[in-house]
Short mmCIF file of C-alpha atoms in Angstrom, two decimals:
data_model
loop_
_atom_site.label_atom_id
_atom_site.label_comp_id
_atom_site.label_asym_id
_atom_site.label_seq_id
_atom_site.Cartn_x
_atom_site.Cartn_y
_atom_site.Cartn_z
CA MET A 1 -14.88 -14.45 -119.56
CA HIS A 2 -15.64 -18.12 -119.18
CA GLU A 3 -19.24 -18.99 -118.54
CA GLU A 4 -21.04 -22.18 -117.66
CA ASN A 5 -24.67 -22.72 -118.34
CA LYS A 6 -25.44 -25.03 -115.44
CA LYS A 7 -28.01 -23.41 -113.18
CA ILE A 8 -27.50 -23.60 -109.44
CA VAL A 9 -30.59 -23.24 -107.25
CA LEU A 10 -30.51 -22.15 -103.61
CA LYS A 11 -33.62 -22.36 -101.45
CA GLY A 12 -34.29 -20.35 -98.32
CA ARG A 13 -36.59 -17.83 -96.75
CA GLY A 14 -38.25 -15.05 -98.70
CA LEU A 15 -38.50 -12.06 -96.37
CA VAL A 16 -39.39 -9.26 -98.76
CA GLU A 17 -41.23 -9.99 -102.00
CA GLY A 18 -40.15 -9.21 -105.54
CA ARG A 19 -38.38 -10.93 -108.45
CA VAL A 20 -35.27 -9.47 -110.02
CA GLU A 21 -32.25 -10.52 -112.03
CA GLY A 22 -28.83 -8.93 -111.95
CA LYS A 23 -25.11 -9.11 -111.29
CA ALA A 24 -23.95 -10.29 -107.89
CA LEU A 25 -21.59 -8.44 -105.57
CA VAL A 26 -20.41 -10.69 -102.74
CA THR A 27 -18.67 -10.02 -99.42
CA SER A 28 -18.08 -12.17 -96.35
CA GLN A 29 -18.15 -9.06 -94.14
CA PRO A 30 -21.23 -7.45 -92.53
CA ILE A 31 -22.30 -4.07 -93.91
CA SER A 32 -23.31 -0.93 -92.03
CA PHE A 33 -25.64 1.17 -94.13
CA TYR A 34 -25.20 4.07 -91.70
CA GLY A 35 -21.69 5.39 -92.00
CA GLY A 36 -20.38 2.45 -94.03
CA VAL A 37 -22.01 3.29 -97.36
CA ASP A 38 -22.34 6.68 -99.06
CA PRO A 39 -26.05 6.86 -99.91
CA LEU A 40 -25.63 9.45 -102.65
CA SER A 41 -23.16 7.41 -104.73
CA GLY A 42 -23.97 3.92 -103.43
CA VAL A 43 -20.26 3.33 -102.79
CA VAL A 44 -18.99 1.41 -99.74
CA THR A 45 -16.88 3.82 -97.70
CA GLU A 46 -16.01 1.79 -94.60
CA ARG A 47 -12.23 1.71 -94.22
CA GLY A 48 -10.69 -1.69 -94.77
CA HIS A 49 -13.98 -3.26 -95.91
CA GLU A 50 -13.67 -5.86 -98.69
CA LEU A 51 -16.03 -3.77 -100.78
CA GLU A 52 -14.44 -0.39 -100.00
CA GLY A 53 -14.70 1.83 -103.07
CA LYS A 54 -17.19 -0.44 -104.84
CA ALA A 55 -20.71 0.64 -105.79
CA ILE A 56 -23.54 -1.56 -104.55
CA SER A 57 -26.18 0.23 -106.65
CA GLY A 58 -28.21 -2.05 -108.91
CA LYS A 59 -26.37 -5.16 -107.69
CA ILE A 60 -27.60 -8.37 -106.12
CA LEU A 61 -25.78 -7.71 -102.87
CA VAL A 62 -24.68 -10.79 -100.93
CA PHE A 63 -23.39 -10.33 -97.35
CA PRO A 64 -23.80 -12.13 -94.01
CA TYR A 65 -25.96 -9.58 -92.13
CA GLY A 66 -26.24 -5.90 -91.32
CA LYS A 67 -24.38 -4.17 -88.51
CA GLY A 68 -24.25 -0.78 -86.83
CA SER A 69 -26.95 1.80 -86.16
CA THR A 70 -30.62 1.24 -86.92
CA VAL A 71 -30.42 4.50 -88.86
CA GLY A 72 -29.17 2.14 -91.60
CA SER A 73 -32.82 1.34 -92.43
CA TYR A 74 -33.51 5.00 -93.30
CA ALA A 75 -30.39 5.03 -95.46
CA ILE A 76 -31.56 2.00 -97.48
CA TYR A 77 -34.94 3.71 -97.99
CA HIS A 78 -33.25 6.91 -99.12
CA MET A 79 -30.98 5.02 -101.54
CA ALA A 80 -33.99 3.34 -103.13
CA LYS A 81 -35.69 6.72 -103.59
CA ILE A 82 -32.69 8.25 -105.36
CA GLY A 83 -31.79 5.13 -107.32
CA THR A 84 -28.55 4.07 -105.62
CA ALA A 85 -29.87 1.04 -103.70
CA PRO A 86 -29.00 -2.58 -104.47
CA LEU A 87 -31.45 -4.46 -106.69
CA ALA A 88 -31.87 -7.27 -104.16
CA ILE A 89 -30.20 -8.45 -100.96
CA ILE A 90 -29.17 -11.98 -99.99
CA ASN A 91 -28.09 -12.56 -96.38
CA LEU A 92 -26.92 -15.53 -94.35
CA GLU A 93 -29.41 -14.35 -91.74
CA SER A 94 -31.09 -10.95 -91.86
CA GLU A 95 -31.43 -8.80 -88.76
CA PRO A 96 -33.94 -5.97 -88.16
CA ILE A 97 -31.89 -3.15 -89.75
CA ILE A 98 -31.76 -4.83 -93.16
CA VAL A 99 -35.30 -6.27 -93.01
CA ALA A 100 -36.78 -2.87 -92.06
CA GLY A 101 -34.77 -1.11 -94.77
CA CYS A 102 -35.82 -3.59 -97.45
CA VAL A 103 -39.51 -3.49 -96.44
CA LEU A 104 -39.55 0.32 -96.60
CA ALA A 105 -37.64 0.39 -99.87
CA ASN A 106 -39.34 -2.63 -101.50
CA ILE A 107 -36.05 -4.41 -102.10
CA PRO A 108 -36.39 -8.21 -102.48
CA LEU A 109 -34.71 -9.93 -99.53
CA VAL A 110 -33.85 -13.62 -99.09
CA ASP A 111 -31.94 -15.34 -96.27
CA LYS A 112 -31.26 -18.72 -94.61
CA LEU A 113 -30.45 -20.50 -97.89
CA ASP A 114 -29.68 -24.23 -98.02
CA LYS A 115 -26.26 -23.51 -99.53
CA ASP A 116 -23.91 -20.82 -98.19
CA PRO A 117 -24.58 -17.92 -100.59
CA ILE A 118 -21.24 -16.27 -99.79
CA LYS A 119 -19.33 -19.35 -100.95
CA THR A 120 -21.70 -20.41 -103.74
CA ILE A 121 -22.29 -17.06 -105.39
CA GLU A 122 -19.33 -15.12 -106.79
CA THR A 123 -19.06 -11.47 -107.68
CA GLY A 124 -20.09 -11.06 -111.30
CA ASP A 125 -22.42 -14.08 -111.40
CA ILE A 126 -25.79 -13.44 -113.01
CA VAL A 127 -28.33 -14.19 -110.32
CA GLN A 128 -32.11 -14.35 -110.15
CA VAL A 129 -33.74 -13.58 -106.81
CA ASN A 130 -37.30 -14.53 -105.97
CA GLY A 131 -38.27 -12.89 -102.71
CA ASN A 132 -41.79 -14.30 -102.84
CA HIS A 133 -40.62 -17.88 -102.48
CA GLY A 134 -37.10 -17.46 -101.11
CA ILE A 135 -35.39 -18.88 -104.17
CA VAL A 136 -32.07 -17.79 -105.65
CA VAL A 137 -30.91 -19.09 -109.03
CA ILE A 138 -27.38 -18.61 -110.33
CA LEU A 139 -28.01 -18.31 -114.07
CA SER A 140 -24.41 -18.03 -115.17
CA LYS A 141 -21.15 -18.30 -113.32
CA SER A 142 -18.44 -15.80 -113.95
CA ARG A 143 -15.25 -17.58 -112.91
CA LYS A 144 -12.84 -14.82 -113.83
CA HIS A 145 -14.89 -11.88 -112.82
CA LYS A 146 -13.86 -8.38 -113.67
CA GLN A 147 -14.37 -5.65 -111.13
CA MET B 1 -47.22 -15.69 -88.27
CA PHE B 2 -50.66 -15.72 -86.71
CA LEU B 3 -52.57 -12.45 -87.18
CA THR B 4 -55.94 -11.47 -85.74
CA LYS B 5 -58.67 -10.30 -88.13
CA GLU B 6 -58.03 -6.75 -87.03
CA GLU B 7 -54.30 -7.08 -87.67
CA GLU B 8 -54.97 -8.52 -91.12
CA LYS B 9 -57.16 -5.53 -91.93
CA MET B 10 -54.34 -3.23 -90.86
CA LEU B 11 -51.92 -5.14 -93.08
CA ASP B 12 -54.34 -5.05 -96.01
CA GLY B 13 -54.51 -1.28 -95.92
CA GLU B 14 -58.06 -0.90 -94.58
CA TYR B 15 -56.81 1.68 -92.08
CA GLY B 16 -54.73 3.63 -94.56
CA GLU B 17 -51.36 3.41 -96.21
CA ALA B 18 -49.22 4.50 -93.26
CA THR B 19 -50.76 1.83 -91.02
CA ARG B 20 -50.24 -0.74 -93.79
CA LEU B 21 -46.58 0.14 -94.20
CA ALA B 22 -45.93 0.23 -90.45
CA MET B 23 -47.72 -3.10 -89.98
CA ARG B 24 -45.74 -4.66 -92.82
CA LEU B 25 -42.54 -3.51 -91.16
CA ILE B 26 -43.48 -5.11 -87.83
CA VAL B 27 -44.71 -8.37 -89.39
CA LYS B 28 -41.68 -8.80 -91.67
CA VAL B 29 -39.11 -8.09 -88.97
CA GLY B 30 -41.10 -10.29 -86.58
CA GLU B 31 -41.07 -13.13 -89.12
CA ALA B 32 -37.33 -12.74 -89.63
CA LEU B 33 -36.85 -13.11 -85.86
CA GLY B 34 -39.17 -16.10 -85.63
CA ALA B 35 -42.09 -14.42 -83.83
CA GLN B 36 -45.37 -16.37 -83.94
CA LYS B 37 -47.74 -13.49 -83.22
CA LEU B 38 -48.09 -9.79 -82.46
CA ILE B 39 -49.06 -8.21 -79.18
CA ASN B 40 -50.63 -4.90 -78.23
CA ILE B 41 -48.40 -2.36 -76.58
CA ASN B 42 -49.21 0.66 -74.45
CA SER B 43 -46.39 3.03 -75.29
CA ALA B 44 -43.57 3.73 -77.70
CA GLN B 45 -40.32 5.65 -77.28
CA VAL B 46 -39.22 6.67 -80.74
CA SER B 47 -35.58 7.27 -81.68
CA GLY B 48 -34.24 8.68 -84.92
CA VAL B 49 -34.84 12.30 -83.99
CA SER B 50 -31.53 14.13 -84.30
CA TYR B 51 -30.88 15.54 -87.75
CA LYS B 52 -27.25 14.62 -87.18
CA ASN B 53 -28.27 10.95 -87.11
CA ILE B 54 -31.13 10.49 -89.56
CA GLY B 55 -30.23 13.27 -91.98
CA ASP B 56 -32.22 13.83 -95.16
CA PRO B 57 -33.03 10.10 -95.58
CA GLY B 58 -34.89 10.19 -92.26
CA ILE B 59 -36.76 13.38 -93.15
CA GLN B 60 -37.85 11.78 -96.39
CA LEU B 61 -39.34 8.74 -94.64
CA LEU B 62 -41.10 10.90 -92.05
CA GLU B 63 -42.54 13.15 -94.75
CA ASP B 64 -43.83 10.13 -96.62
CA LEU B 65 -45.45 8.69 -93.49
CA VAL B 66 -47.12 12.02 -92.67
CA ARG B 67 -48.38 12.28 -96.25
CA LEU B 68 -49.79 8.74 -95.99
CA GLY B 69 -51.73 9.76 -92.87
CA GLY B 70 -49.61 8.20 -90.10
CA LYS B 71 -50.94 8.83 -86.56
CA SER B 72 -49.75 7.37 -83.29
CA LYS B 73 -52.27 4.97 -81.73
CA ILE B 74 -50.71 4.96 -78.26
CA LEU B 75 -48.71 7.14 -75.87
CA SER B 76 -45.58 7.92 -77.88
CA THR B 77 -42.61 9.99 -76.83
CA LEU B 78 -39.48 11.16 -78.64
CA ASN B 79 -35.77 10.66 -78.08
CA PRO B 80 -33.43 13.68 -77.81
CA ALA B 81 -32.94 15.92 -80.81
CA GLY B 82 -29.70 17.47 -82.06
CA MET B 83 -30.28 20.78 -80.28
CA ASP B 84 -32.25 22.71 -77.68
CA ILE B 85 -35.49 23.33 -79.55
CA LYS B 86 -36.00 26.81 -78.10
CA ASN B 87 -32.49 28.02 -77.33
CA TRP B 88 -30.53 26.52 -80.22
CA LYS B 89 -28.98 29.87 -81.03
CA LYS B 90 -27.45 30.07 -77.55
CA MET B 91 -25.91 26.65 -78.21
CA GLY B 92 -24.27 27.96 -81.37
CA ILE B 93 -26.25 25.66 -83.70
CA PRO B 94 -26.12 26.78 -87.36
CA LYS B 95 -29.41 27.92 -88.89
CA GLU B 96 -29.45 25.25 -91.62
CA PHE B 97 -29.16 22.48 -89.03
CA ALA B 98 -31.83 24.10 -86.84
CA GLU B 99 -34.31 24.35 -89.71
CA LYS B 100 -33.97 20.65 -90.57
CA GLN B 101 -34.18 19.69 -86.90
CA LEU B 102 -37.34 21.72 -86.32
CA LYS B 103 -38.85 20.14 -89.41
CA ILE B 104 -38.21 16.64 -87.99
CA ILE B 105 -39.89 17.54 -84.69
CA SER B 106 -42.84 19.02 -86.54
CA LEU B 107 -43.23 15.87 -88.68
CA TYR B 108 -43.31 13.68 -85.56
CA MET B 109 -45.86 16.02 -83.97
CA GLN B 110 -48.05 15.74 -87.06
CA MET B 111 -48.12 12.02 -86.29
CA ASP B 112 -49.28 12.73 -82.71
CA ILE B 113 -45.95 11.79 -81.17
CA LEU B 114 -45.13 13.94 -78.14
CA PRO B 115 -42.06 16.20 -78.52
CA THR B 116 -40.56 15.15 -75.17
CA CYS B 117 -37.10 14.93 -76.79
CA SER B 118 -35.63 13.05 -73.87
CA CYS B 119 -33.91 9.75 -73.16
CA ILE B 120 -35.62 9.41 -69.75
CA PRO B 121 -39.29 9.03 -70.76
CA TYR B 122 -39.82 7.05 -67.54
CA LEU B 123 -39.27 10.19 -65.42
CA ILE B 124 -41.49 12.47 -67.48
CA GLY B 125 -44.82 10.75 -67.95
CA ASN B 126 -44.10 7.65 -70.05
CA SER B 127 -43.60 5.19 -67.23
CA PRO B 128 -44.89 1.66 -67.88
CA LYS B 129 -45.58 -0.60 -64.94
CA TYR B 130 -44.62 -4.18 -64.10
CA ARG B 131 -45.42 -6.65 -66.94
CA GLU B 132 -46.67 -3.92 -69.26
CA HIS B 133 -45.63 -4.44 -72.89
CA VAL B 134 -44.11 -1.46 -74.69
CA ALA B 135 -41.92 -0.87 -77.75
CA TRP B 136 -39.04 1.40 -76.96
CA ALA B 137 -35.95 2.51 -78.76
CA GLU B 138 -33.12 4.26 -76.85
CA SER B 139 -31.01 1.53 -75.32
CA SER B 140 -30.60 3.11 -71.86
CA ALA B 141 -34.35 3.64 -71.47
CA VAL B 142 -35.04 0.10 -72.73
CA THR B 143 -32.76 -1.31 -70.04
CA TYR B 144 -34.28 0.89 -67.34
CA ALA B 145 -37.85 0.00 -68.35
CA ASN B 146 -37.13 -3.74 -68.39
CA SER B 147 -34.99 -3.87 -65.29
CA VAL B 148 -36.20 -1.21 -62.88
CA LEU B 149 -39.86 -0.92 -63.91
CA GLY B 150 -40.28 -4.58 -64.85
CA ALA B 151 -41.96 -3.57 -68.13
CA ARG B 152 -41.39 -5.65 -71.28
CA THR B 153 -39.61 -4.32 -74.32
CA ASN B 154 -37.02 -5.31 -76.85
CA ARG B 155 -34.37 -2.86 -77.97
CA GLU B 156 -36.14 -1.43 -80.98
CA GLY B 157 -34.49 0.54 -83.73
CA GLY B 158 -35.75 3.90 -84.98
CA PRO B 159 -38.12 2.75 -87.73
CA LEU B 160 -39.51 -0.18 -85.72
CA ALA B 161 -40.43 1.90 -82.67
CA LEU B 162 -42.13 4.37 -85.00
CA ALA B 163 -44.03 1.54 -86.70
CA SER B 164 -45.16 0.37 -83.24
CA ALA B 165 -46.34 3.90 -82.42
CA LEU B 166 -48.40 3.99 -85.62
CA THR B 167 -50.01 0.59 -85.02
CA GLY B 168 -49.95 -0.03 -81.26
CA LYS B 169 -48.38 -3.43 -82.04
CA THR B 170 -45.07 -5.22 -81.72
CA ALA B 171 -43.85 -8.72 -82.52
CA PHE B 172 -43.93 -11.19 -79.62
CA TYR B 173 -40.35 -12.36 -79.12
CA GLY B 174 -37.28 -11.66 -76.99
CA PHE B 175 -37.92 -9.83 -73.72
CA HIS B 176 -41.69 -9.91 -74.18
CA MET B 177 -41.45 -13.62 -73.34
CA GLU B 178 -41.10 -14.62 -69.69
CA GLU B 179 -38.54 -17.36 -70.40
CA ASN B 180 -36.03 -14.92 -71.88
CA ARG B 181 -35.96 -12.74 -68.78
CA PHE B 182 -34.16 -15.15 -66.45
CA PRO B 183 -30.58 -14.20 -65.54
CA THR B 184 -27.65 -15.82 -67.34
CA HIS B 185 -24.81 -14.31 -65.29
CA TYR B 186 -24.31 -13.68 -61.60
CA ILE B 187 -22.27 -10.56 -60.93
CA GLU B 188 -20.76 -10.52 -57.49
CA LEU B 189 -20.13 -6.89 -56.53
CA LYS B 190 -17.06 -6.40 -54.38
CA ALA B 191 -16.34 -2.86 -55.54
CA LYS B 192 -17.46 0.16 -53.53
CA LEU B 193 -20.03 1.97 -55.61
CA ARG B 194 -21.48 5.33 -54.60
CA TYR B 195 -22.01 7.75 -57.44
CA PRO B 196 -23.82 7.54 -60.78
CA ALA B 197 -20.37 7.68 -62.45
CA ASP B 198 -19.38 4.49 -60.57
CA TYR B 199 -22.51 2.71 -61.76
CA SER B 200 -22.05 4.03 -65.25
CA ILE B 201 -18.60 2.43 -65.34
CA LEU B 202 -19.87 -0.74 -63.65
CA GLY B 203 -22.41 -1.08 -66.48
CA TYR B 204 -19.76 -0.38 -69.07
CA VAL B 205 -17.35 -2.95 -67.60
CA VAL B 206 -19.98 -5.70 -67.22
CA GLY B 207 -21.40 -5.02 -70.69
CA LYS B 208 -17.93 -5.33 -72.14
CA LYS B 209 -17.32 -8.62 -70.30
CA ILE B 210 -20.53 -10.46 -71.07
CA LYS B 211 -21.66 -8.68 -74.28
CA THR B 212 -25.10 -10.25 -74.23
CA GLY B 213 -27.33 -12.00 -71.69
CA VAL B 214 -29.14 -11.01 -68.50
CA PRO B 215 -26.90 -10.15 -65.54
CA LEU B 216 -28.05 -10.58 -61.94
CA PHE B 217 -26.14 -8.28 -59.59
CA SER B 218 -25.55 -9.32 -56.00
CA TYR B 219 -27.37 -7.36 -53.29
CA THR B 220 -25.45 -4.43 -51.86
CA ARG B 221 -26.04 -2.72 -48.56
CA MET B 222 -26.17 0.68 -50.24
CA PRO B 223 -28.42 -0.13 -53.19
CA PRO B 224 -28.42 2.27 -56.17
CA ASP B 225 -30.95 5.12 -56.28
CA THR B 226 -32.83 6.24 -59.41
CA GLU B 227 -29.87 8.26 -60.69
CA CYS B 228 -27.45 5.36 -60.23
CA LEU B 229 -29.88 2.89 -61.84
CA LYS B 230 -30.24 5.24 -64.79
CA ALA B 231 -26.44 5.38 -65.13
CA LEU B 232 -26.10 1.59 -64.80
CA SER B 233 -28.73 1.05 -67.51
CA ALA B 234 -26.92 3.34 -69.91
CA GLY B 235 -23.52 1.80 -69.22
CA LEU B 236 -24.72 -1.78 -69.72
CA ALA B 237 -26.45 -0.95 -73.00
CA THR B 238 -23.43 0.92 -74.35
CA SER B 239 -20.65 -1.65 -74.31
CA GLY B 240 -22.84 -4.71 -74.80
CA SER B 241 -26.25 -5.44 -76.19
CA ILE B 242 -27.72 -5.87 -72.72
CA SER B 243 -31.32 -4.78 -72.28
CA LEU B 244 -32.25 -6.33 -68.94
CA PHE B 245 -30.57 -6.77 -65.57
CA HIS B 246 -31.70 -7.71 -62.08
CA ILE B 247 -30.40 -6.84 -58.63
CA GLU B 248 -30.91 -9.43 -55.90
CA ASN B 249 -33.71 -8.54 -53.50
CA TYR B 250 -33.94 -5.08 -55.03
CA THR B 251 -35.35 -4.86 -58.55
CA ILE B 252 -38.94 -5.96 -58.97
CA GLU B 253 -38.52 -9.22 -60.88
CA ALA B 254 -35.65 -10.29 -58.65
CA ILE B 255 -37.89 -9.86 -55.63
CA ILE B 256 -40.80 -11.71 -57.20
CA LYS B 257 -38.64 -14.55 -58.57
CA ASN B 258 -36.24 -14.67 -55.66
CA LYS B 259 -36.63 -18.41 -54.98
CA GLN B 260 -36.08 -19.38 -58.63
CA LEU B 261 -33.09 -17.06 -58.80
CA GLN B 262 -31.48 -18.56 -55.72
CA ASP B 263 -32.13 -22.06 -57.06
CA GLY B 264 -30.75 -21.20 -60.48
CA LYS B 265 -27.74 -19.25 -59.29
CA SER B 266 -25.34 -22.18 -59.49
CA ASN B 267 -26.01 -22.50 -63.23
CA MET B 268 -25.22 -18.87 -63.96
CA GLU B 269 -21.80 -17.82 -65.10
CA ARG B 270 -20.17 -16.07 -62.14
CA ILE B 271 -18.25 -12.83 -62.51
CA ILE B 272 -16.65 -10.87 -59.70
CA VAL B 273 -16.37 -7.09 -60.05
CA GLU B 274 -13.84 -5.47 -57.77
CA GLU B 275 -12.46 -2.00 -57.19
CA ARG B 276 -9.64 -2.76 -59.59
CA ASP B 277 -12.14 -3.28 -62.44
CA ILE B 278 -13.72 0.16 -61.95
CA LYS B 279 -10.84 2.47 -60.95
CA PRO B 280 -8.69 1.97 -64.07
CA VAL B 281 -11.50 3.27 -66.29
CA PHE B 282 -11.43 6.61 -64.41
CA GLU B 283 -7.64 6.60 -64.82
CA GLU B 284 -7.79 5.71 -68.51
CA TYR B 285 -10.16 8.58 -69.25
CA LYS B 286 -8.54 11.37 -67.31
CA LEU B 287 -7.95 14.86 -68.65
CA THR B 288 -4.62 16.54 -67.98
CA THR B 289 -5.73 20.03 -68.98
CA ASN B 290 -9.01 21.93 -68.65
CA PRO B 291 -11.93 20.65 -70.73
CA ASP B 292 -13.64 23.11 -73.07
CA LEU B 293 -17.01 21.53 -72.26
CA ILE B 294 -18.36 19.90 -69.13
CA TYR B 295 -21.52 17.87 -69.64
CA ILE B 296 -23.83 16.33 -67.03
CA GLY B 297 -26.92 14.58 -68.35
CA CYS B 298 -26.24 11.36 -70.23
CA PRO B 299 -28.85 10.01 -69.68
CA HIS B 300 -30.70 13.31 -69.08
CA ALA B 301 -30.37 14.74 -65.57
CA SER B 302 -33.23 14.20 -63.11
CA ILE B 303 -34.58 17.10 -61.04
CA GLN B 304 -32.71 15.67 -58.06
CA GLU B 305 -29.39 15.75 -59.93
CA ILE B 306 -30.00 19.33 -61.05
CA GLY B 307 -30.77 20.30 -57.46
CA LYS B 308 -27.53 18.73 -56.33
CA ILE B 309 -25.54 20.56 -59.01
CA ALA B 310 -27.16 23.86 -57.99
CA GLN B 311 -26.33 23.20 -54.36
CA MET B 312 -22.68 22.54 -55.20
CA LEU B 313 -22.38 25.58 -57.48
CA ARG B 314 -24.10 28.09 -55.20
CA ASN B 315 -22.00 31.28 -54.92
CA ARG B 316 -19.16 29.76 -56.95
CA LYS B 317 -17.90 30.70 -60.40
CA ILE B 318 -17.12 28.28 -63.21
CA LYS B 319 -13.80 29.04 -64.95
CA GLY B 320 -14.23 31.37 -67.91
CA ASP B 321 -12.71 29.00 -70.47
CA ILE B 322 -15.04 26.11 -69.58
CA GLU B 323 -18.57 25.73 -70.99
CA PHE B 324 -20.77 23.96 -68.44
CA TRP B 325 -23.93 22.23 -69.65
CA VAL B 326 -26.57 20.25 -67.80
CA GLY B 327 -28.78 18.35 -70.24
CA THR B 328 -32.36 17.47 -69.33
CA ALA B 329 -35.95 17.27 -70.55
CA ALA B 330 -37.91 20.49 -71.14
CA ASN B 331 -40.46 19.82 -68.40
CA ILE B 332 -37.77 19.03 -65.84
CA LYS B 333 -36.18 22.38 -66.70
CA ILE B 334 -39.48 24.15 -65.97
CA LEU B 335 -39.37 22.68 -62.49
CA ALA B 336 -35.68 23.62 -62.13
CA ASP B 337 -36.57 27.20 -63.11
CA ARG B 338 -39.31 27.30 -60.49
CA ALA B 339 -37.15 25.75 -57.81
CA GLY B 340 -34.48 28.39 -58.43
CA TYR B 341 -31.88 25.83 -59.58
CA THR B 342 -31.55 27.33 -63.07
CA ASP B 343 -30.79 30.75 -61.62
CA ILE B 344 -28.01 29.42 -59.40
CA ILE B 345 -26.44 27.40 -62.22
CA GLU B 346 -26.62 30.32 -64.66
CA LYS B 347 -25.14 32.74 -62.12
CA SER B 348 -22.15 30.42 -61.79
CA GLY B 349 -21.72 30.51 -65.55
CA GLY B 350 -23.41 27.20 -66.43
CA LYS B 351 -26.39 26.44 -68.67
CA ILE B 352 -29.28 24.02 -68.53
CA ILE B 353 -29.96 22.84 -72.06
CA THR B 354 -33.03 20.81 -72.98
CA ASP B 355 -34.18 18.39 -75.68
CA THR B 356 -30.70 17.26 -76.65
CA CYS B 357 -27.49 15.69 -75.40
CA ILE B 358 -23.87 15.70 -76.44
CA VAL B 359 -24.11 12.28 -78.10
CA VAL B 360 -26.64 13.44 -80.72
CA SER B 361 -25.79 17.15 -81.06
CA PRO B 362 -23.31 18.27 -83.73
CA LEU B 363 -20.45 18.85 -81.24
CA LYS B 364 -17.81 19.09 -83.96
CA ILE B 365 -19.65 21.92 -85.68
CA LEU B 366 -19.81 23.63 -82.29
CA GLY B 367 -16.04 23.34 -82.05
CA PHE B 368 -15.64 21.35 -78.83
CA GLN B 369 -12.58 19.12 -78.58
CA LYS B 370 -12.11 18.22 -74.95
CA ILE B 371 -15.02 17.10 -72.82
CA LEU B 372 -15.47 16.09 -69.19
CA THR B 373 -18.54 14.07 -68.18
CA ASN B 374 -19.77 11.60 -65.56
CA SER B 375 -21.16 9.22 -68.19
CA ALA B 376 -19.40 6.19 -69.62
CA LYS B 377 -21.96 6.17 -72.43
CA ALA B 378 -21.14 9.70 -73.55
CA CYS B 379 -17.45 8.89 -73.24
CA TYR B 380 -17.76 5.75 -75.39
CA TYR B 381 -19.65 7.43 -78.22
CA LEU B 382 -17.65 10.65 -78.26
CA THR B 383 -14.26 8.95 -78.23
CA GLY B 384 -15.36 6.26 -80.71
CA LEU B 385 -17.60 8.00 -83.22
CA GLU B 386 -16.36 11.55 -82.91
CA LYS B 387 -12.73 10.94 -81.93
CA LEU B 388 -12.90 13.58 -79.20
CA ASP B 389 -10.79 13.75 -76.05
CA VAL B 390 -13.10 12.76 -73.18
CA GLY B 391 -12.60 12.42 -69.45
CA ILE B 392 -14.84 10.67 -66.92
CA ALA B 393 -15.17 11.75 -63.29
CA THR B 394 -17.76 11.81 -60.53
CA LEU B 395 -20.06 14.84 -60.27
CA GLU B 396 -18.16 16.00 -57.17
CA GLU B 397 -14.84 15.95 -59.03
CA ILE B 398 -16.38 17.58 -62.07
CA ILE B 399 -17.70 20.53 -60.05
CA LYS B 400 -14.25 20.93 -58.49
CA THR B 401 -12.67 20.99 -61.97
CA ALA B 402 -15.28 23.47 -63.19
CA VAL B 403 -14.50 25.90 -60.39
CA GLU B 404 -10.78 25.36 -59.82
CA GLY B 405 -9.55 23.91 -63.11
CA ILE B 406 -7.26 20.91 -63.47
#
């Protein structure tokens, strides 16, 4: 694994407070937390989704926005209670399903960043999320990421 | 976001933990959507009731809110559940499902939310008036409230409508603001529309075409009655994200703003809907053999519809291999019982079921495969989500099928 030590800082909107650090999991496709993710295992189950078969638990999950039923908010809450939820969420622009889920579950949420997070952050990067101030820092890049 | 002193107290937890959490939910989502302030609302219609939809995650949240002391501050009513609350055994609902479902209803009741379990709150006592702000979930009811009643609501999701019930507040954005209620599309109606099924499909077709926006329908000489407006609302909200429509010289805001509408008409995108846009949908969803379930009541049937069904079924027998359900609200059924409608329908071999509908009940567990209905909404969800075989027809055709078969 080749790593660089240059920090990249993205600034945006902090929607739900909290500071965490973890490994990023990035997709350019919207996610449905109702029907698209198995809450018990934290694995994406939507057929044909870029993240199909991957676990989102404990990850800094980067995706454009939520989709599907508003029941998705309950699912995010449930996942947080049983320990399968993502550590933080970064969106291009959050919509009510994701915001409500993150508020209920106390998951830091940041959106509207000054650099496109889906292009700037790669799966496997170590990322720091500050939901209080809407700041995302890429601590180390993982160019050849392993799944 | 600007908050009043009172709202800040709610957010700081001075009125308890449940109020704090609900307030936080409304403020955060409001901020995400760019709202500048909150407004007071007079009623909430809360979705997220069927155990089939919210499952154990939903129960957990409701239990937590009850434990934290959550109580509704306003008139709050509930969306349909996954079964008839009283007669779930007759429906064939498994005991495990029933226990979870009853628990959900009981948790909502502990928060002072009325167990109406219906998608037509506006016909059973939760009926906001012109310019009244409310926070409703249930997309068909949202569209009806905005368009027919002239009330103001966004299309809330389950947790948000509940948060509004617990606080009496919602964020001021979207359809609460006058400027977002002006039509974007002019729909010229050239199709002959008579029955709720026609309007259901009209809604479905227009929703599919324009996806989002506010359609203004041209005036028709036979304007839609309550049942047709209810069907149109459901259709529009199903295929698109439409939550408000107007009908020229007919719905309240179109009457009040008639001059502005006529002046602005040339700037609206024009769409013509003809017979050939409606008919093919009936053809596309046509059954070739008998259905195993006929369902009327998506949205829930009004007392007038039930009366009509009873009139058509009087002294006739529904085929033995066809289950026939009319779905409605519990208090409408009481009236149907009194009026003698229930008796007639039951003697023909049909049932009136309450508190639920086929979109949110566990149909697969019940073993139904082939369904006939007069609702484009039911058809969309059952073919899409449940992969069932569904036909659409008018009530008149459905009764004929029920009695004579296909």
